[in-house]
XYZ file of C-alpha atoms in Angstrom:
454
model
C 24.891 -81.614 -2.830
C 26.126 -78.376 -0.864
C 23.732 -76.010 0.085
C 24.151 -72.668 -1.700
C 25.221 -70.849 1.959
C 27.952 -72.894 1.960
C 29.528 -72.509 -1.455
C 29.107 -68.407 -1.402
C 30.473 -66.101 0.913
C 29.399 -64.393 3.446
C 28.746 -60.507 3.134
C 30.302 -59.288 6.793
C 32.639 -56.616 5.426
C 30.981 -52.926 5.990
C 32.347 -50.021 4.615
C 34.772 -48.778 7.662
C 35.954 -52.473 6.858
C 36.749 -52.340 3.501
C 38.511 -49.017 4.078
C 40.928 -49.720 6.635
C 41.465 -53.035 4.022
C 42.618 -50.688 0.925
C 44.679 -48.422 3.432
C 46.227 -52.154 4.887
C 47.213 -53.000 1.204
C 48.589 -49.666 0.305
C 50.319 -48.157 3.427
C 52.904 -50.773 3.580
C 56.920 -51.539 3.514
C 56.062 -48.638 0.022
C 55.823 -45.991 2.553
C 57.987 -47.033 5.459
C 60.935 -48.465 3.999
C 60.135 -47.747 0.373
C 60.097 -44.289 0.989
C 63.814 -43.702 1.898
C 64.991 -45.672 -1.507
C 63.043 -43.392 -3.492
C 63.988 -40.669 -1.802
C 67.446 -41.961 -2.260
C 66.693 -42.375 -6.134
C 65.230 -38.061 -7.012
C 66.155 -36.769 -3.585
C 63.617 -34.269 -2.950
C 61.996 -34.507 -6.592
C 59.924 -37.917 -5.145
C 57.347 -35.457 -4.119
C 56.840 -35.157 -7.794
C 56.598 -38.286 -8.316
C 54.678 -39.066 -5.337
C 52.115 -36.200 -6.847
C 51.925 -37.952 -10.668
C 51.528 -41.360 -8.984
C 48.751 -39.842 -6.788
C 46.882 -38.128 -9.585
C 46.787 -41.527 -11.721
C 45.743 -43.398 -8.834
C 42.488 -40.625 -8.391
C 41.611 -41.673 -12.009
C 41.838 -45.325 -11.802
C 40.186 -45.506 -8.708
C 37.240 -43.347 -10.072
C 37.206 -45.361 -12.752
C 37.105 -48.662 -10.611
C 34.065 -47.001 -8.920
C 32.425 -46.460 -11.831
C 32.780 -49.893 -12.542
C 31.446 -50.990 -9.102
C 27.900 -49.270 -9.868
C 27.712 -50.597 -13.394
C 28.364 -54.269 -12.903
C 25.650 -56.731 -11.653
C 25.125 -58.516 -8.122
C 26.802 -61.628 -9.791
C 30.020 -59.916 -10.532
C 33.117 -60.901 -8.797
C 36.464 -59.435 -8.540
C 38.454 -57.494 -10.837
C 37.737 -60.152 -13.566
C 33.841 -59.833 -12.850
C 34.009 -56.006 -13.290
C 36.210 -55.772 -16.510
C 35.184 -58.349 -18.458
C 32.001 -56.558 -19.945
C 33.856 -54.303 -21.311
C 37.399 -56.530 -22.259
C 36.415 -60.021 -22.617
C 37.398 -63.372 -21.416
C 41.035 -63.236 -22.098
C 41.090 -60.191 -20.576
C 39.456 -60.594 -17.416
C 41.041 -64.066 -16.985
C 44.939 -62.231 -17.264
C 43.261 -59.582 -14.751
C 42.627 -62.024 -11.871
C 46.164 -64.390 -12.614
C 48.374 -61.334 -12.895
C 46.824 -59.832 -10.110
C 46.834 -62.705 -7.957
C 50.965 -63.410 -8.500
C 51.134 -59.831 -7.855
C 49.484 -60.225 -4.022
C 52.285 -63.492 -3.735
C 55.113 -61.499 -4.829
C 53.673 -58.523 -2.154
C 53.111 -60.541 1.152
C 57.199 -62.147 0.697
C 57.875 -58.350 0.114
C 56.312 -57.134 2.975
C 57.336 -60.180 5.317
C 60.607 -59.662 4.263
C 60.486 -55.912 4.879
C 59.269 -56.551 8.452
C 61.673 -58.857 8.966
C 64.342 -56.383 8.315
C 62.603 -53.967 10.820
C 62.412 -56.736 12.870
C 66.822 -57.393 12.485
C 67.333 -53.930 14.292
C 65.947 -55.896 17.842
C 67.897 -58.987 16.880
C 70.447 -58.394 14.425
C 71.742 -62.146 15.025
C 68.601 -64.041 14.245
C 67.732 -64.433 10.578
C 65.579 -62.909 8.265
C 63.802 -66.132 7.855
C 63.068 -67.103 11.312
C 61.136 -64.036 11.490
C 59.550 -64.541 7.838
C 58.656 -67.880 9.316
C 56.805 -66.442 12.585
C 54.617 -63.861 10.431
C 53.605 -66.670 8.132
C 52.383 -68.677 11.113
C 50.916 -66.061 12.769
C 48.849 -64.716 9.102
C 47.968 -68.271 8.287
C 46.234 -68.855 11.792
C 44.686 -65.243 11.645
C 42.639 -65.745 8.132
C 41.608 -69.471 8.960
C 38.941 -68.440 11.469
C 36.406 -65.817 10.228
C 36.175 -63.172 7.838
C 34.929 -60.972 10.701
C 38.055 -61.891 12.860
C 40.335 -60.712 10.085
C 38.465 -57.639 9.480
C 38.474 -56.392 12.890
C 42.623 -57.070 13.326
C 43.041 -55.323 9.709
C 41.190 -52.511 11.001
C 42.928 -52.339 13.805
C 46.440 -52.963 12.530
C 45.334 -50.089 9.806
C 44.454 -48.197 12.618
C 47.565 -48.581 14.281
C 49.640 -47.112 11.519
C 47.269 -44.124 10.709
C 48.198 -43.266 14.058
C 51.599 -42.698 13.902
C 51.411 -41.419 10.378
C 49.139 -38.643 11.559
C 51.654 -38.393 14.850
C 54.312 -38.055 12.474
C 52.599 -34.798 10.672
C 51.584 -33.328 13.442
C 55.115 -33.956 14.963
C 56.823 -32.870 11.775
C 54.627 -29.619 11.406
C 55.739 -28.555 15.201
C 59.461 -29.192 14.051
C 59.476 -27.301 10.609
C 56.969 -24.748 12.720
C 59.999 -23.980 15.526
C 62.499 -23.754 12.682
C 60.486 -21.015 11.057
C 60.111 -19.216 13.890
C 64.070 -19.675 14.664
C 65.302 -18.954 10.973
C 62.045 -17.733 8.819
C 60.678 -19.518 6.221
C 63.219 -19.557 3.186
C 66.019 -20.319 5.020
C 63.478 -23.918 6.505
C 62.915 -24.485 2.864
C 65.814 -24.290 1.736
C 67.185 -28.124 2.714
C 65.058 -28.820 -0.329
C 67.464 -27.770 -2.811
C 70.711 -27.288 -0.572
C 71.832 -30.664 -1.539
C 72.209 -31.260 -5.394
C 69.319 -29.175 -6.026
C 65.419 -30.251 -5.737
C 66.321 -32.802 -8.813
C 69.923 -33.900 -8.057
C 69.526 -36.926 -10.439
C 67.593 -35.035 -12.588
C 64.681 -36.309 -14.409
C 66.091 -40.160 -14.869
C 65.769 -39.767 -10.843
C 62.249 -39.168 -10.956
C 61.407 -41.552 -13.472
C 63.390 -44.547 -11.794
C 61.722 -43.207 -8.339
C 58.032 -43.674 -10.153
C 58.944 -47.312 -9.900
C 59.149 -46.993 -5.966
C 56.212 -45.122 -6.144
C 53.675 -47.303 -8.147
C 54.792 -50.354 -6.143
C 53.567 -47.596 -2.941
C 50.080 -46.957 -4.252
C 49.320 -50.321 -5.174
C 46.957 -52.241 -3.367
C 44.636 -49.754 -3.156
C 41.904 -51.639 -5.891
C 41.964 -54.006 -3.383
C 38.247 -52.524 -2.708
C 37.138 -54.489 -5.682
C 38.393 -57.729 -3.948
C 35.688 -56.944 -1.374
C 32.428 -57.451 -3.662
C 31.268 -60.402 -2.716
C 31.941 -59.755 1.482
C 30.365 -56.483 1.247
C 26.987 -55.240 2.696
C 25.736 -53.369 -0.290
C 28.026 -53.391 -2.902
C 27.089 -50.457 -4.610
C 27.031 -48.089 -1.417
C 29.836 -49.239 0.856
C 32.539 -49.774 -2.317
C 32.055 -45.971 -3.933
C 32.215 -44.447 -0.713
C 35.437 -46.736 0.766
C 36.944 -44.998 -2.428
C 36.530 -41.832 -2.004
C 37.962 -41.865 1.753
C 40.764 -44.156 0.629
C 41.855 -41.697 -1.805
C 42.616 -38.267 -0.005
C 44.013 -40.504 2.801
C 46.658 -42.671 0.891
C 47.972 -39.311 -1.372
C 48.009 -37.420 2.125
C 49.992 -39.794 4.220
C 52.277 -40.586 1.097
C 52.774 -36.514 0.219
C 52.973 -34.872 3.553
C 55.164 -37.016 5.425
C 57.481 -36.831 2.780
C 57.173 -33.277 2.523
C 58.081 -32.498 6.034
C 61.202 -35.063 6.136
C 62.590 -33.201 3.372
C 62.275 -30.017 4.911
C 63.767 -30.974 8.649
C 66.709 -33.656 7.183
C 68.968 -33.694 4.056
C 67.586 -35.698 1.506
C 70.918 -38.294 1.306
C 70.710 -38.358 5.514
C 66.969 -40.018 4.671
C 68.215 -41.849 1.479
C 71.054 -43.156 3.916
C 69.533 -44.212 7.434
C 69.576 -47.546 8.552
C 65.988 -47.245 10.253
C 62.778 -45.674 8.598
C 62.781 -42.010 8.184
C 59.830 -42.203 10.103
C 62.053 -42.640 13.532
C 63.829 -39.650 13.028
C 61.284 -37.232 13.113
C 60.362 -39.267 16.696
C 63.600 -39.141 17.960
C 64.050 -35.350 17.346
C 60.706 -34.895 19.747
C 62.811 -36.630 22.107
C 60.281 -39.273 22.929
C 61.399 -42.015 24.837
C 62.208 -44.685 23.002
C 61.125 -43.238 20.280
C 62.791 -45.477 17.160
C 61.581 -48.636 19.497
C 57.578 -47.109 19.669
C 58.078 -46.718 15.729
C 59.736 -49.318 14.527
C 57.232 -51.806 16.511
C 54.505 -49.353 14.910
C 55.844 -50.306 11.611
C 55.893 -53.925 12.297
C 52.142 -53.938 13.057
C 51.871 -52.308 9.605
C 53.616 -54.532 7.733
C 52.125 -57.318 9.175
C 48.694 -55.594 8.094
C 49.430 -55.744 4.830
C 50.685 -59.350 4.599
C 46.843 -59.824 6.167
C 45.089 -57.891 3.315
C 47.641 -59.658 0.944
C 46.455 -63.386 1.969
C 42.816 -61.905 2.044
C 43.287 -60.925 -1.778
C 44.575 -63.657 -3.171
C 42.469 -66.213 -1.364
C 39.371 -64.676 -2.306
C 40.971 -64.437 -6.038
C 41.728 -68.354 -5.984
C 38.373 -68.449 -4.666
C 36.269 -67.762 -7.529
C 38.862 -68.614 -10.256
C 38.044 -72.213 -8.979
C 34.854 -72.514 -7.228
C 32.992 -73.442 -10.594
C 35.784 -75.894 -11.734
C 36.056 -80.085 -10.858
C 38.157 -82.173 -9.041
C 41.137 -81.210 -7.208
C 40.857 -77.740 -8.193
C 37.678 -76.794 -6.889
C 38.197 -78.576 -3.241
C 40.495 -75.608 -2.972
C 37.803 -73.097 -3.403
C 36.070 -75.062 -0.384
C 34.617 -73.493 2.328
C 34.742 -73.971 6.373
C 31.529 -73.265 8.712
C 33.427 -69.806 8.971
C 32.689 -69.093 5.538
C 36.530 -68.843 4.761
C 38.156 -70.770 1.530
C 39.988 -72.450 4.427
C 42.388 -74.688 1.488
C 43.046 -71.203 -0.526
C 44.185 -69.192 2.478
C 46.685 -72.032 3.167
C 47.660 -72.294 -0.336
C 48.178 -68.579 -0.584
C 49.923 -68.420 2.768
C 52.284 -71.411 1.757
C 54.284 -68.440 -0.510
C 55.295 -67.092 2.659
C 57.406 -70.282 3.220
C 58.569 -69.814 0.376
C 59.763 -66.369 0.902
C 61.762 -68.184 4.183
C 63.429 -70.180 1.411
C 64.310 -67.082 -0.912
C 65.287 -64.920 1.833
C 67.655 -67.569 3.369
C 69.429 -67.640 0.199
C 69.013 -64.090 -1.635
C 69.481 -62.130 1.537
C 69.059 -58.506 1.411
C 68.864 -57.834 -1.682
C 64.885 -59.715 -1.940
C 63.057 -57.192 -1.163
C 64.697 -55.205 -4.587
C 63.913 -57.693 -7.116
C 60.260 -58.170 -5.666
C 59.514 -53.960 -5.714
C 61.014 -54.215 -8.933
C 58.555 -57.080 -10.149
C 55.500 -55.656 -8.439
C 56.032 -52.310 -10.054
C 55.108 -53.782 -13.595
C 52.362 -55.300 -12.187
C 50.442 -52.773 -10.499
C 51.103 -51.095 -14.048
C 49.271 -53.191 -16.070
C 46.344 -53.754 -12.922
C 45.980 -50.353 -13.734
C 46.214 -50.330 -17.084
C 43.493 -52.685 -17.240
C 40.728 -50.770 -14.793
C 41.747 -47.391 -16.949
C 40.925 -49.568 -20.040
C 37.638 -50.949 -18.484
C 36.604 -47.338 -17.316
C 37.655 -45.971 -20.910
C 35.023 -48.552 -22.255
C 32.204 -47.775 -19.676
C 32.376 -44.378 -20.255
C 32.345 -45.180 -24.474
C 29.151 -47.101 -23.565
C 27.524 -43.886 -21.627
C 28.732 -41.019 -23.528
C 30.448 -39.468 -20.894
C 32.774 -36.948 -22.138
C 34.208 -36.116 -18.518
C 35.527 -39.655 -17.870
C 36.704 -40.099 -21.368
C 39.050 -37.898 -21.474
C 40.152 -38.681 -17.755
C 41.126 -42.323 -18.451
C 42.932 -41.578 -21.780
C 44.812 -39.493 -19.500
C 45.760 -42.027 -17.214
C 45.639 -44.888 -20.053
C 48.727 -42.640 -21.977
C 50.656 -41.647 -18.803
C 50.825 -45.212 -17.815
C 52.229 -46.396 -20.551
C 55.226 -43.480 -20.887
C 55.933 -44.776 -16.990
C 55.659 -48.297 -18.488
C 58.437 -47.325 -21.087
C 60.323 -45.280 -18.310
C 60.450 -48.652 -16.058
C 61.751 -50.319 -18.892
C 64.562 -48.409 -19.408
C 65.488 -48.017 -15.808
C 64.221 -51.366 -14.090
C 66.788 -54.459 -13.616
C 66.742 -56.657 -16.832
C 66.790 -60.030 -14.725
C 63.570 -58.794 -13.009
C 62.215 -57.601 -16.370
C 62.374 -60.719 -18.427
C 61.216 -62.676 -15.107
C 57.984 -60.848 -14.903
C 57.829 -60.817 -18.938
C 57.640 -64.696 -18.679
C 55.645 -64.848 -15.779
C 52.677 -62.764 -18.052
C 53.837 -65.221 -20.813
C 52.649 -68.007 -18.888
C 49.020 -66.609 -17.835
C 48.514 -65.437 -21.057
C 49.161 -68.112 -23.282
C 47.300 -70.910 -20.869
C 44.177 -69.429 -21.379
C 43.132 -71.688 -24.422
C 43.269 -74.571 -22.341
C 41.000 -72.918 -19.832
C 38.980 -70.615 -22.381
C 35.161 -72.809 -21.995
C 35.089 -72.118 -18.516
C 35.376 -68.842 -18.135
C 33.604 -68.119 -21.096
C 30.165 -65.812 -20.832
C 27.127 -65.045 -23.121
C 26.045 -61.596 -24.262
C 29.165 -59.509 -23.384
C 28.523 -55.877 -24.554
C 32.211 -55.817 -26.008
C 34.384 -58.494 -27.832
C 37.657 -60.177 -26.649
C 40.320 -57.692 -27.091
């Protein structure tokens, strides 16, 4: 019989860790490649959007946190956290759906990179370089979970860096044009083109798809339960400096680009909008230093990806028998060695798909991903609704109705403006996890819950 150290995980994650983890989820190909598409989509009305995205995001995430200091020690995962408060069926279609959404991200991101990667060696193929980052992931989140904290940290790291380098650049730019032709004339490039909504409020609501896809991976912090040293401390306070941070480098950025460039110059460059602001500094090689930057960032994300969905596979199959649960196995690293390389095997996968979809992947799989960070969030609002029926609290209420009802009319706006094809693929995907819960209902099942199946 295994001892119980080696069939639990280790808690070696602290709270810089899981921070820099949530930022490596979220600051991804949504901001540096991402960014120009939806830019492309409203022109400069994507700050709006950028602005309702971020306000939803504050709600869900406070309402993740509340969820954090309510559950028990034994909790695990999204599942673990909202299944008090939606049941087995529930929590179950939590953990699938949010597990194919971390298999759809890391081909999205490797395929993003690999794109970046193109403008060094436009003649090799997408896939070859696909292929390297799935190595290169695989061998990183074998070792430790220490190992793959400290490069996600620093890989984070990396990419704050030139974020903040970009605002700081950006505000010295839109600063000298000010001084050069005052401040409306600066301004100005924000409606000079079309007007501030040239695609007017279709623009915006097709953009929100862009931007939901952006913010999500930012409940990744709940991921982090089991790894963390104390829970209850390290997880609230991750949240609150993952918030300000992923609205800020989202907002201002943007902000700034759309004050020193046309919005269709953005919406049309080749390279990340990012590199432009560089180049005007006239740093020497400037689009090389950033595009390498973004590379590194990608890459980071692919990381936290595999680290999600490994953990996820984890404890969906730890407590099951046979061939299932000698994936949830663990090495003397305390790593669910066969779930990483399960979870990393999609990335071959995304060498196949790339090879024959080509460029036009990494659209299908932001247009997929969108629904699903939808109904992630959905779910926590729904949780965080029912916590705060349980305590009365009027505050929090009303806050994740809020978020609960604007959801769902950006639900109904993705409908109307998403690609059918990827819309019935996704619908059958949820098909799938939903309905093959019966078969699986007895072992997920729990006594006492405070709330029924819904």
């Amino acid at each position: 019989m295994e001892s119980t150290e080696q069939t639990k995980l280790k808690k070696q994650l602290s709270s810089r860790h899981i921070t820099m983890l949530a930022l490596g989820g979220a600051i991804g190909a949504g901001l540096f490649k991402g960014s120009g598409e939806a830019i492309g989509i409203a022109g400069p009305a994507v700050l709006l959007a950028f602005l309702i995205g971020g306000g939803i995001l504050f709600i869900v995430m406070s309402g993740l946190g509340k969820l954090v200091l309510d559950g028990g020690d034994t909790q695990h995962g999204l599942s673990g956290l909202i299944r008090p408060y939606l049941g087995n069926h529930s929590a179950d279609f939590v953990d699938w759906v949010y597990y194919s959404m971390w298999m759809i991200n890391i081909i999205a991101e490797a395929v993003a990179a690999a794109s970046f990667l193109q403008l060094w060696f436009p003649h090799v193929p997408a896939w070859c370089f696909i292929l390297l980052l799935a190595i290169l992931t695989t061998l990183i989140n074998l070792y430790s979970v220490r190992l793959f904290a400290e490069t996600e940290y620093w890989l984070a790291f990396a990419k704050i860096s030139v974020i903040i380098l970009m605002i700081l650049f950006g505000i010295y730019l839109v600063g000298q044009q000010m001084l050069g032709t005052g401040i409306f004339p600066t301004l100005s490039q924000l409606t000079d083109h079309g007007g501030f909504t040239p695609h007017g409020l279709k623009g915006v609501v097709s953009s929100l798809l862009v931007v939901i896809y952006s913010y999500g991976g930012s409940e990744l912090i709940a991921i982090t339960v089991s790894e963390a040293d104390d829970p209850k401390k390290a997880i609230p306070k991750a949240i609150k400096g993952v918030m300000g941070r992923i609205v800020s480098f989202y907002i201002i950025p943007l902000f700034l680009l759309l004050i020193l460039f046309p919005w269709n110059t953005l919406a049309g460059s080749a390279v990340s909008p990012f590199v432009l602001v560089f180049e005007q500094m006239n740093i020497p090689f400037a689009s090389d230093i950033v595009n390498f930057v973004i590379v590194l960032a990608l890459f980071s994300s692919i990381n936290s990806g595999v680290y999600a969905s490994s953990r996820l596979l984890f404890f969906r199959l730890k407590d099951k028998k046979g061939t299932a649960k000698k994936l949830a196995k663990l090495n003397k690293h305390y790593v669910p060695q066969r779930a990483v390389l399960f979870c990393t095997s999609v990335l071959y996968l995304g060498v196949i798909l790339s090879y024959f979809v080509g460029d036009k992947l990494f659209g299908y799989l932001a247009g997929s991903l969108s629904y699903t960070v939808l109904v992630i969030w959905l779910m926590i609002s729904a949780a965080a609704f029912r916590l705060a029926l349980k305590k009365g609290t009027w505050q929090a209420k009303s806050f994740n109705l809020f978020a609960l009802i604007a959801l769902s009319l950006i639900l109904i706006g993705i409908l109307m403006t998403n690609s059918i094809g990827v819309t019935v693929l996704t619908a059958l995907l949820y098909a799938v996890i939903f309905f093959s819960y019966q078969k699986k209902k007895d072992v997920f099942a729990i006594k006492n819950e405070p709330f029924s199946s819904i």
